[in-house]
Coordinates of C-alpha atoms and ligand atoms in Angstrom, one line a residue:
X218 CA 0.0 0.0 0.0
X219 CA 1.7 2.8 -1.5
X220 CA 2.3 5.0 1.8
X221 CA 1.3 8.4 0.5
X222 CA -2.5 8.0 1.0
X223 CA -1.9 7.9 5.0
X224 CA 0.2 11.3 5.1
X225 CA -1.2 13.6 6.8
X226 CA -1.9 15.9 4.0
X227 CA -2.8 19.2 6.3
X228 CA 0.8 19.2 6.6
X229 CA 1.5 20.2 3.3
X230 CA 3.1 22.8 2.1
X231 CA 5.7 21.8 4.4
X232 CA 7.1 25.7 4.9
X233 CA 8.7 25.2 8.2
X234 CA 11.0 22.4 10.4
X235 CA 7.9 21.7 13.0
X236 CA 5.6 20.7 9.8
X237 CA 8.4 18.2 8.9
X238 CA 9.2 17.0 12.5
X239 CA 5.8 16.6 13.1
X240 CA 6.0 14.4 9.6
X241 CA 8.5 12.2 10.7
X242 CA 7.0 11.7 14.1
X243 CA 2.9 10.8 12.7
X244 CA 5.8 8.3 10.7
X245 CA 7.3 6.7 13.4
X246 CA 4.7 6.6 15.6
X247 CA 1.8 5.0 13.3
X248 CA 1.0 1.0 13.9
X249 CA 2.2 0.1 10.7
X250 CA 6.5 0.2 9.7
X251 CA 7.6 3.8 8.7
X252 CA 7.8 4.5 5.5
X253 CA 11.9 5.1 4.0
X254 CA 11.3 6.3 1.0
X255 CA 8.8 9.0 1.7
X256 CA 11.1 9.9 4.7
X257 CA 14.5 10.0 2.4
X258 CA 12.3 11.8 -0.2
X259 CA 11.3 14.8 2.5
X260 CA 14.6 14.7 4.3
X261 CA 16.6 15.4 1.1
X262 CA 13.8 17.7 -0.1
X263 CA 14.4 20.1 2.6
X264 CA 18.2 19.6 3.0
X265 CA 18.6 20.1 -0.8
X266 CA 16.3 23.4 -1.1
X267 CA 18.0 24.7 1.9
X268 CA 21.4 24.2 1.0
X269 CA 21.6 24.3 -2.4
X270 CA 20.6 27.6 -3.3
X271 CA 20.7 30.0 -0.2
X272 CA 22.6 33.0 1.5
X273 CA 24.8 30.9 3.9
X274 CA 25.4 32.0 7.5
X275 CA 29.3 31.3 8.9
X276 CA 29.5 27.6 10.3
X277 CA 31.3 29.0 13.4
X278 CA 29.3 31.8 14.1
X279 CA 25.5 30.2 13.1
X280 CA 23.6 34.4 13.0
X281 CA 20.1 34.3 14.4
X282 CA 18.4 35.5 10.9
X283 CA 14.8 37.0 12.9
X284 CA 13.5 37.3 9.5
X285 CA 12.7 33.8 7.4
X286 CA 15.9 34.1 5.0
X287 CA 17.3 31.3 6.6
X288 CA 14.1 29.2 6.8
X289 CA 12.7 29.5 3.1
X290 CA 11.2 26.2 1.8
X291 CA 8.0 25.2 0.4
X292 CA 7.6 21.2 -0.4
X293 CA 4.5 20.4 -1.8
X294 CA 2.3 17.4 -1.4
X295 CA 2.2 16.7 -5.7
X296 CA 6.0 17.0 -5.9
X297 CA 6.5 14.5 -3.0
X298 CA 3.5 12.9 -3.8
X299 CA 5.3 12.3 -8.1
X300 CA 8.8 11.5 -6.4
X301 CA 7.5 8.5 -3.8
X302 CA 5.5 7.2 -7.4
X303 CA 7.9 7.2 -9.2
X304 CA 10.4 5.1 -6.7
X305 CA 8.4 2.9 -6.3
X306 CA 7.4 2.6 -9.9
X307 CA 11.1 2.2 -10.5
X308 CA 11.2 -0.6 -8.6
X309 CA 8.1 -2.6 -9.2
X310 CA 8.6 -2.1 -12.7
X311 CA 12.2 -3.6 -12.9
X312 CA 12.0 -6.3 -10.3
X313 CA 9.5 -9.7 -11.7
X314 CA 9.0 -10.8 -8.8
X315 CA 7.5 -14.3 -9.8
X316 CA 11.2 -15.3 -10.8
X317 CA 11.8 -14.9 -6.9
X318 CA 10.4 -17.6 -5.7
X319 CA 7.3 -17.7 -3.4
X320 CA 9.0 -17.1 -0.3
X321 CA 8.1 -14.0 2.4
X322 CA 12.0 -13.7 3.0
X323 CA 14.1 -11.9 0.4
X324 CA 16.7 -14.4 -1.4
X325 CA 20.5 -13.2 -2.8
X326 CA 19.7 -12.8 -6.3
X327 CA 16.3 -10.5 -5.4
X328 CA 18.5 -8.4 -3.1
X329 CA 21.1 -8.0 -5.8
X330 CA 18.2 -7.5 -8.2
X331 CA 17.7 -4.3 -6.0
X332 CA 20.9 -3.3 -5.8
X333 CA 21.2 -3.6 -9.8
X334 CA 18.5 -1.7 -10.3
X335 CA 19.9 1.5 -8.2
X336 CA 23.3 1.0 -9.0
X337 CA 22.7 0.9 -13.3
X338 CA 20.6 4.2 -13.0
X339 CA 23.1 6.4 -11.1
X340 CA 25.0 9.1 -13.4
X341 CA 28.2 7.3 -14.9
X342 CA 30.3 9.1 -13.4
X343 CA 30.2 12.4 -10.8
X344 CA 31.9 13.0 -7.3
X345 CA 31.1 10.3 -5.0
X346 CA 32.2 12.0 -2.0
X347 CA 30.4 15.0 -2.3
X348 CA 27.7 16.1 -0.1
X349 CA 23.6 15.9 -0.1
X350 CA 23.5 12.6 -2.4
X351 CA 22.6 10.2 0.5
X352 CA 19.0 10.6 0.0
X353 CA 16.5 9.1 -2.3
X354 CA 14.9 12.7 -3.4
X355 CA 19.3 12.6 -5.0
X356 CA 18.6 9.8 -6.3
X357 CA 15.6 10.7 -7.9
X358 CA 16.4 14.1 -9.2
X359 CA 20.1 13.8 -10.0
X360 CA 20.4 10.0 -10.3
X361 CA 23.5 10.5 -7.7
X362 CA 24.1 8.7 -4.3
X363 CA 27.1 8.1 -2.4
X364 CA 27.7 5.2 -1.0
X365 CA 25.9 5.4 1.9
X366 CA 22.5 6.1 -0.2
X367 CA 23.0 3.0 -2.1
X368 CA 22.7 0.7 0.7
X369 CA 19.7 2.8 2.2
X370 CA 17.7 3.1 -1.3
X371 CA 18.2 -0.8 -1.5
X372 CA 16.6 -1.0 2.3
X373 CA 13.9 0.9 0.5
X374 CA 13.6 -0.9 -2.2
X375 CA 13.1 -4.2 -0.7
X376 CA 10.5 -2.5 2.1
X377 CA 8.4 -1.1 -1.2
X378 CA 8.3 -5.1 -2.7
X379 CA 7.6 -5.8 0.8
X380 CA 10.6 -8.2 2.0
X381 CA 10.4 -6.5 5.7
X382 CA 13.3 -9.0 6.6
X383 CA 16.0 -6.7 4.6
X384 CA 17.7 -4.2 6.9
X385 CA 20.6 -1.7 6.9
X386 CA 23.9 -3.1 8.6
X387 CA 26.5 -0.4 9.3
X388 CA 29.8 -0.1 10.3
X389 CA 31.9 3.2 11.8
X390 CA 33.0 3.0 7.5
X391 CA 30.7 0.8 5.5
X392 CA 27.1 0.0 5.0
X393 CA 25.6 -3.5 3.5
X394 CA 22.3 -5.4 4.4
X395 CA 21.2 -8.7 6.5
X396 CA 17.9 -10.7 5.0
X397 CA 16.5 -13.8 5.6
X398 CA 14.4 -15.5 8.7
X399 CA 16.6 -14.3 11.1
X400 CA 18.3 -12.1 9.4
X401 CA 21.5 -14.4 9.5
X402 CA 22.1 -13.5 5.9
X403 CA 24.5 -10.8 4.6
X404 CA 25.1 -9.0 1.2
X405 CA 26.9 -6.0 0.1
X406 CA 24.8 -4.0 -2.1
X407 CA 27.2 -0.6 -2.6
X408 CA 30.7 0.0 -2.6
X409 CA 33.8 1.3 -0.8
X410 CA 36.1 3.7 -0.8
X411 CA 38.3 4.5 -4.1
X412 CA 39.5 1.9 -6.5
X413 CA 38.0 -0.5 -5.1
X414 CA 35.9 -3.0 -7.3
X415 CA 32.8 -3.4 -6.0
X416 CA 31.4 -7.0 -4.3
X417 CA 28.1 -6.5 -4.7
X418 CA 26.0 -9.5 -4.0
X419 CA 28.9 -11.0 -2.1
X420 CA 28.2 -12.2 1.9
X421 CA 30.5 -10.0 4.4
X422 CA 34.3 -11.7 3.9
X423 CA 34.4 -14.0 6.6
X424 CA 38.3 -14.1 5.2
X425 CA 41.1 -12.3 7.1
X426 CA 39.6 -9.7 5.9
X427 CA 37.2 -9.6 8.3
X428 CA 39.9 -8.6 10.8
X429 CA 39.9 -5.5 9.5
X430 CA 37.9 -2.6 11.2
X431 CA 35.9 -1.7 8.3
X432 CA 33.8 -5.0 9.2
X433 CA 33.9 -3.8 13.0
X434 CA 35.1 -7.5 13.8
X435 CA 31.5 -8.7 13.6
X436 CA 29.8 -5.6 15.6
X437 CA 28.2 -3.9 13.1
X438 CA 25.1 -1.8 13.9
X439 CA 22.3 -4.0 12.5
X440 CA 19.3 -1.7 12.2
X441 CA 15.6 -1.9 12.5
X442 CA 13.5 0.5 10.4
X443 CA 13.2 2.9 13.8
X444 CA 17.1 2.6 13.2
X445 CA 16.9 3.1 9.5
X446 CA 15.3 6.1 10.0
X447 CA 17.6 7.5 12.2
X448 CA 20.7 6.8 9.7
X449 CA 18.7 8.4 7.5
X450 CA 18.4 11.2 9.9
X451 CA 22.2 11.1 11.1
X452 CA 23.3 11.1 7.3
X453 CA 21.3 14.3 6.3
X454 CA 24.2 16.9 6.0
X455 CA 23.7 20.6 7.0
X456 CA 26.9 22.1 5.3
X457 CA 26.9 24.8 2.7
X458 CA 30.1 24.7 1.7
X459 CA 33.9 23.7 3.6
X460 CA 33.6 26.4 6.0
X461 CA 29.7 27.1 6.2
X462 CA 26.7 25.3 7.6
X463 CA 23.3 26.6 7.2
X464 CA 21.3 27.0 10.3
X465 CA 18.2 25.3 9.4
X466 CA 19.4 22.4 8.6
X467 CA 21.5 21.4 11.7
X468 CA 18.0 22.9 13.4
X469 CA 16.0 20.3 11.7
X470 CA 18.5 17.6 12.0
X471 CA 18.3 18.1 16.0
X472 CA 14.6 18.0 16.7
X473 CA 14.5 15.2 14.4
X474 CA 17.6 13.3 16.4
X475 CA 15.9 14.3 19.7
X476 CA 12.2 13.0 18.5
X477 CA 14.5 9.6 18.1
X478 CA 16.2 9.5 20.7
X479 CA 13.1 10.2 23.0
X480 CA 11.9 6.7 21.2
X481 CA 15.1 4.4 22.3
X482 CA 16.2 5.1 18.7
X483 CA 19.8 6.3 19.5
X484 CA 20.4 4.0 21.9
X485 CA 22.4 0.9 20.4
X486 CA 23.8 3.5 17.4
X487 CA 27.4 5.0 18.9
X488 CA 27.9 7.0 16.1
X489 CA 24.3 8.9 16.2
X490 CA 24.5 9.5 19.5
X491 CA 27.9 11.4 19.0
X492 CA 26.2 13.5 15.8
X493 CA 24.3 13.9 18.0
X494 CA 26.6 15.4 20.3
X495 CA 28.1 17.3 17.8
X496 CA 25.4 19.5 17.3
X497 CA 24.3 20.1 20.7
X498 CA 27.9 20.9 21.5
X499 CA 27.7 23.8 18.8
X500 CA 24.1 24.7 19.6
X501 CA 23.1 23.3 23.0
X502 CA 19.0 22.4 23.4
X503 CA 18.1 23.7 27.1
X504 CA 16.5 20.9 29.2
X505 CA 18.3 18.5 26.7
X506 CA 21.4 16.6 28.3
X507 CA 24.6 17.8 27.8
X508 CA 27.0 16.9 24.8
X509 CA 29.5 15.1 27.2
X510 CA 26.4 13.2 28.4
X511 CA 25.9 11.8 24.5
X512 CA 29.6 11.4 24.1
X513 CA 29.7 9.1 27.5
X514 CA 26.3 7.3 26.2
X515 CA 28.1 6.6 22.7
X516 CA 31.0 4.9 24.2
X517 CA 28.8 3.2 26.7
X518 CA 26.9 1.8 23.8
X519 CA 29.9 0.3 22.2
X520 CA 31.0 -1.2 25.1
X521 CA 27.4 -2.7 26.0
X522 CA 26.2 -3.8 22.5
X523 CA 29.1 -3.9 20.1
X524 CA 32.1 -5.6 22.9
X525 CA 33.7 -1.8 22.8
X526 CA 34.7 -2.6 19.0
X527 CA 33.8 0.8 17.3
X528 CA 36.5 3.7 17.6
X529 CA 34.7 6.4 16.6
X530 CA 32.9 7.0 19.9
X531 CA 36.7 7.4 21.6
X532 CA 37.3 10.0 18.6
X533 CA 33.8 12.0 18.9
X534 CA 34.4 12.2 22.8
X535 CA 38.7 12.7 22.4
X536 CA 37.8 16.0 19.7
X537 CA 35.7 17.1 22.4
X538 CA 37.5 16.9 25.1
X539 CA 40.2 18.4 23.2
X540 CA 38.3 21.4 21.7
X541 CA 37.1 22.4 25.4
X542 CA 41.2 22.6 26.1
X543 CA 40.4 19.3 28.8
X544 CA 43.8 18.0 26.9
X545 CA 44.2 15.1 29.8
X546 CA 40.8 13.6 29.2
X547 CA 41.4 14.1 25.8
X548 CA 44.5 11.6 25.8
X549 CA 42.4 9.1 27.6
X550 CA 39.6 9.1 25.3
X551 CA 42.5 8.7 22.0
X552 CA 44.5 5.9 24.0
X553 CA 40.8 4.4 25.0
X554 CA 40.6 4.5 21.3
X555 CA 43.8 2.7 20.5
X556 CA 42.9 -0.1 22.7
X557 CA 40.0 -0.6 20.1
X558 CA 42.5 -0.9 17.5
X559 CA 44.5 -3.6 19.2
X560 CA 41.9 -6.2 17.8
X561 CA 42.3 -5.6 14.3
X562 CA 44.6 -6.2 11.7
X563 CA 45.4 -2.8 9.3
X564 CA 44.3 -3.2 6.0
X565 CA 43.9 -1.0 2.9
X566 CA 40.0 -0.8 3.6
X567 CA 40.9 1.4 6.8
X568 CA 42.4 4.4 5.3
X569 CA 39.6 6.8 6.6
X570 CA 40.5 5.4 10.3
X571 CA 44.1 5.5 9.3
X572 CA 43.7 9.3 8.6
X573 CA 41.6 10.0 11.7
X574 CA 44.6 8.4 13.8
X575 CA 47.4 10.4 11.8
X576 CA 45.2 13.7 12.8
X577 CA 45.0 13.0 16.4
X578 CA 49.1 11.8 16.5
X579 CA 50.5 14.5 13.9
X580 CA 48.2 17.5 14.4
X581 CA 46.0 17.7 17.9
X582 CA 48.9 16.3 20.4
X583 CA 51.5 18.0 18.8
X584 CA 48.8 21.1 19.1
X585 CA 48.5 20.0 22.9
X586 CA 52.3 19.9 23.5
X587 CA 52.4 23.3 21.8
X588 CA 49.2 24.6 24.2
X589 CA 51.3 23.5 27.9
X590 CA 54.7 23.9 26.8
X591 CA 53.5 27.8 26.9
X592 CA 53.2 26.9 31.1
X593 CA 50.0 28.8 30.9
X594 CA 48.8 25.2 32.7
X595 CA 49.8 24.9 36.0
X596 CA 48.9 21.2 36.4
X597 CA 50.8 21.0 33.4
X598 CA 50.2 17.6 31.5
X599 CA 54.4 17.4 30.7
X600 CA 54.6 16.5 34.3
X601 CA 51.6 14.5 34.9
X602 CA 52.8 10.5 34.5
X603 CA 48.8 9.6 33.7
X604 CA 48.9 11.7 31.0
X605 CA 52.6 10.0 29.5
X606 CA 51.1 6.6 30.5
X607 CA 47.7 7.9 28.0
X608 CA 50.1 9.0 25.0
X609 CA 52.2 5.6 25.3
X610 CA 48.8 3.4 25.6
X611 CA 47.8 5.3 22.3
X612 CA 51.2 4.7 20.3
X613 CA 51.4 0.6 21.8
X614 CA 47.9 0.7 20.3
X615 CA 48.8 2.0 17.3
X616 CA 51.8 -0.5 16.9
X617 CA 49.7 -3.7 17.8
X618 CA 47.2 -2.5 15.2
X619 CA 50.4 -2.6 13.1
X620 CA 51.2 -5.8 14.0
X621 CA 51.0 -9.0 11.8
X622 CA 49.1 -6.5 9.1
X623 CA 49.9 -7.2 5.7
X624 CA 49.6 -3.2 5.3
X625 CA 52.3 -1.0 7.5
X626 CA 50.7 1.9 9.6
X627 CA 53.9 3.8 11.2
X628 CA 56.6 5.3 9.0
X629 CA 58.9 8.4 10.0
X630 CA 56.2 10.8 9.2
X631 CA 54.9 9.4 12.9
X632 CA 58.6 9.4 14.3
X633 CA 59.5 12.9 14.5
X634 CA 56.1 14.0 16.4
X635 CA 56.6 11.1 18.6
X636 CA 59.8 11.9 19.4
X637 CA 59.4 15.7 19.9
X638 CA 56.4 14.7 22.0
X639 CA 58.1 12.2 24.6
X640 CA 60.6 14.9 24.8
X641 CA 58.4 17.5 25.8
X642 CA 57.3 15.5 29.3
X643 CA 59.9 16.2 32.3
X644 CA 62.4 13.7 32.7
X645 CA 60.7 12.8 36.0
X646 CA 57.4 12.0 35.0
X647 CA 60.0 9.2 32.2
X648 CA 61.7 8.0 34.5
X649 CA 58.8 6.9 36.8
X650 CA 57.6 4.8 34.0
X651 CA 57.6 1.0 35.2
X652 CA 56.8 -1.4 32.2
X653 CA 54.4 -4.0 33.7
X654 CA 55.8 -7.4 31.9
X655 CA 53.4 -10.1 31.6
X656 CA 55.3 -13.6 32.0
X657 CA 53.6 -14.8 28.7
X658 CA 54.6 -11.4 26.9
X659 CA 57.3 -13.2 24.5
X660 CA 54.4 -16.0 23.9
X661 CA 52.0 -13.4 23.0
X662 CA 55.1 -12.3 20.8
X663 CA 55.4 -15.6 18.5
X664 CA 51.5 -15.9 18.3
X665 CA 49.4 -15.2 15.6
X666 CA 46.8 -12.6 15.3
X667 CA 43.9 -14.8 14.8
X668 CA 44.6 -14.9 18.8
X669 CA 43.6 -11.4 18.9
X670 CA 39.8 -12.4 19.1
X671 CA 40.8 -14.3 22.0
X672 CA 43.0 -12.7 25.1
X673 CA 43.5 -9.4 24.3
X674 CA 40.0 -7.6 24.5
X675 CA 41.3 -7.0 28.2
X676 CA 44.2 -5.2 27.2
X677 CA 45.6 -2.2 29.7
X678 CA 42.6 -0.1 30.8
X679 CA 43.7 3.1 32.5
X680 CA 47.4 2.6 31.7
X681 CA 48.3 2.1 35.2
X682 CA 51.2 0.3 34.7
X683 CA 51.1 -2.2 38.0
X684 CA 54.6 -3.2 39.8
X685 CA 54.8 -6.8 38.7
X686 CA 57.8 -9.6 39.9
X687 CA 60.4 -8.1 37.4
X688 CA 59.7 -4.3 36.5
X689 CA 62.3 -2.9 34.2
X690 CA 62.6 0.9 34.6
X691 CA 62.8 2.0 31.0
X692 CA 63.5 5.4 32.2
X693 CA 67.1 4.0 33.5
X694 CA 67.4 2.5 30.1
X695 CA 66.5 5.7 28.3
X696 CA 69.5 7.4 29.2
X697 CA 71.9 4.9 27.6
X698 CA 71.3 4.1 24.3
X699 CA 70.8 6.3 21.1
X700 CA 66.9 6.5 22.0
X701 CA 67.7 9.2 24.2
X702 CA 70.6 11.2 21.6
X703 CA 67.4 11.5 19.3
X704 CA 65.0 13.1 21.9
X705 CA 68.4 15.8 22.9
X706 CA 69.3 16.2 19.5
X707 CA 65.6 16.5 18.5
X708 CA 64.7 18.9 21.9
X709 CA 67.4 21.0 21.2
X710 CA 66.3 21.6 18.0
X711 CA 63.0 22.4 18.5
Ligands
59V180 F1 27.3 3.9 6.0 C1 28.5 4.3 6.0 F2 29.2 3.6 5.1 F3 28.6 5.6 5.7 C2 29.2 4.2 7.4 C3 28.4 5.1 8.3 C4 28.9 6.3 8.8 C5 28.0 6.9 9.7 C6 28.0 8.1 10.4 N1 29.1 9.0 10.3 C7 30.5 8.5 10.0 C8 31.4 9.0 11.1 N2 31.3 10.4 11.4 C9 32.1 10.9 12.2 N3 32.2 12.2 12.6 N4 33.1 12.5 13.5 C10 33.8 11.5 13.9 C11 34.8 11.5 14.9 F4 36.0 11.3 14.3 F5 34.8 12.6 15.6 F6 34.6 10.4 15.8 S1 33.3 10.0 13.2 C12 30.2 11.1 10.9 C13 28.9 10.3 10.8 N5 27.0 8.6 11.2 C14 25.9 7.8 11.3 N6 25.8 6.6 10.7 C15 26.8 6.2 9.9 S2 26.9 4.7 9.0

């Protein structure tokens, strides 16, 4: 039943964010499953007249407009009303589905089907990474998505030939879909990254490939349609341009995040709950709770539902930290991060998380060292041993992320801020390190990484490095090899 006829149609022209939040809620909150398409259709309907021909307003300095320059929009019930028809004309017309068997549960080759049909009507060729194509109203009018959209206009496709069992799986860098009677199946149905051919149709790689953390080591977020709805919600994109969001759009993004998150709809998705947190940080709701709060609840939720296998809610919560100038908290939310990484293998697939990691290393500590060396902080991190004990945690991480990785991480791009940062801390705070050796240390050495699954999700927790029957104080050692020469040769230079 083509979901139009039960829209409220009073609401229409939709001219302001309340008619469309109060669209998305009569959606969420009817008996029957919302509707994605119509949802993606109005979503990217506003975001795209909003952002795609305005007067922007600076992203750091969002300007209260009092008159309605910022709000202009007018979405009316035929154009949404031609758009949903013609998706789902679209896909009933190019899916038979009597060569599908009989079954209620979608099979492989209908899934596939889907994804065909999306992926052979998108432009040949335009910029995938570009914002506002992760909607179907993109899709519809510009035959562009990203690879995001894909996988959710598949999840729509499927819901409008009625196979209820297909749903959105999502990683912190990937998205595919799980079908079947319990949903044990798995397909991708869009691509990644650049270069890469696509293995569409294929079951997630259960290969060594599925080390690495673009599969999240078997914790992705598998969605309901509630959850559906709220990637589609988390993916709609207020930015103007590099430097400039418009107003509106974060505005509408928020009510519609809070209206899900009142639901239980946030609550096993880490990385909605730290968009989340992102825009109240910039534009804080009163009576809402704060945007530490969401950046706690994120990591909480990767730690409850997904065996504290996602990174991204360490990095939401680290930037945060950071930006507020809380540097120490900061380097225990990045080496929290790298603790993540210890599980997984480094592969070519994990360049975006590769880059993320190179930023905190190369660009925010080095900005931190920069930010106390001034003395401006009296509790100065360069003599606070927690704070050392963070920044190693964070490079060990890196390394055993490294290790038995077909694909090298480090290389002397990593060295020199490494170096300049060790130097920065007071010899004392060094020379209290103790290095806590485990007895089975040079075991864990010679084993593979398929052991990883195994003993190492308790890895260090709060660095404290514990006294143990043999503690080596590597600060004695520092001083008598050529490890040390490099941090006074490097020192003195800088
Ligand atoms: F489907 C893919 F392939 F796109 C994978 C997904 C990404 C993503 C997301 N993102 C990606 C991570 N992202 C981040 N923004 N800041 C981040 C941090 F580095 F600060 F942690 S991570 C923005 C929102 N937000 C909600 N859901 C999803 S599903």
């Amino acid at each position: 039943m083509a979901g139009l006829e039960r829209v409220n149609r009073e609401l229409f022209p939709l001219r302001d964010i309340s008619s469309v939040v109060q669209l998305f809620t009569d959606e969420v909150e009817k008996s029957s499953e919302p509707d994605l398409a119509l949802l993606s259709i109005v979503g990217g309907a506003v975001e795209n007249s909003l952002t795609c021909h305005r007067s922007p307003v600076m992203k750091d300095a969002p300007v209260e407009t009092d008159d309605d320059s910022g709000g202009e929009f007018e979405i009316e019930y035929h154009i949404v009303d031609a758009l949903y028809s013609q998706f789902r004309s679209i896909i009933l017309g190019s899916v038979d589905l009597s060569a599908y068997g009989d079954s209620k549960y979608a099979t492989r080759e209908l899934v596939k089907k889907v994804s065909d049909v999306i992926w052979n009507s998108l432009s040949r060729s335009y910029y995938k990474d570009r914002a506002h194509l992760q909607s179907i109203y993109s899709y519809l009018t510009g035959n562009k998505l990203d690879c995001f959209g894909v996988a959710l206009a598949v999840v729509a496709g499927c819901q409008v030939l009625g196979f209820n069992d297909v749903h959105l799986a999502l990683s912190e860098d990937h998205a595919w879909v799980v079908f079947g009677e319990n949903g044990g199946e798995t397909a991708e149905v869009t691509w990644h990254g650049k270069g890469n051919e696509d293995k569409r149709g294929q079951p997630i790689g259960t290969s060594v490939g599925s080390l690495s953390w673009l599969y999240v080591n078997g914790q992705p977020v598998i969605c309901d349609r509630y959850m559906e709805v709220t990637a589609l919600v988390s993916s709609i994109n207020p930015s103007f341009n590099m430097t400039t969001d418009i107003k509106e759009v974060a505005d509408f993004q928020q009510q519609l995040m809070w209206m899900l998150y009142d639901r239980g709809y946030l609550q096993r998705y880490p990385m909605a709950l730290g968009n989340l947190g992102d825009l109240e940080e910039i534009n804080p709701t009163s009576g809402r709770p704060h945007c530490s709060d969401l950046f706690s609840q994120a990591v909480d939720a990767s730690r409850k539902f997904y065996n504290n296998q996602h990174v991204y809610p360490y990095t939401y919560q680290g930037g945060y930290y950071f930006r507020q100038k809380m540097y120490k908290e900061a380097l225990g939310s990045w080496a929290n991060a790298a603790d993540v990484l210890r599980e997984y293998n480094y592969s070519r697939d994990d360049e975006e998380l590769y880059k993320e990691l190179m930023d905190i290393a190369n660009e925010l500590i080095p900005h931190v060292m920069k930010a106390v060396g001034s003395g401006i902080d009296a509790h100065s991190i360069l003599k606070d041993p927690e704070c050392f004990a963070h920044l190693l945690r964070l490079y060990d991480g890196i390394c055993q992320w490294e290790e038995g990785s077909v694909t090298p991480v480090l290389h002397i791009g990593w060295a020199k801020p490494l170096v300049n940062t060790i130097a920065k801390f007071d010899a004392s705070v060094r020379a209290q390190l103790v290095i806590d050796l485990q007895d089975d240390l040079d075991e864990e050495h010679s084993s593979e990484k398929e052991d990883k699954n195994s003993s190492r999700s308790g890895t260090a927790d709060s660095g404290n490095m514990e006294k143990t029957e043999e503690p080596s104080k590597v600060g004695d050692n520092l001083n008598n090899n050529n490890y040390t020469k490099a941090l006074e040769s490097d020192s003195a230079q800088s």
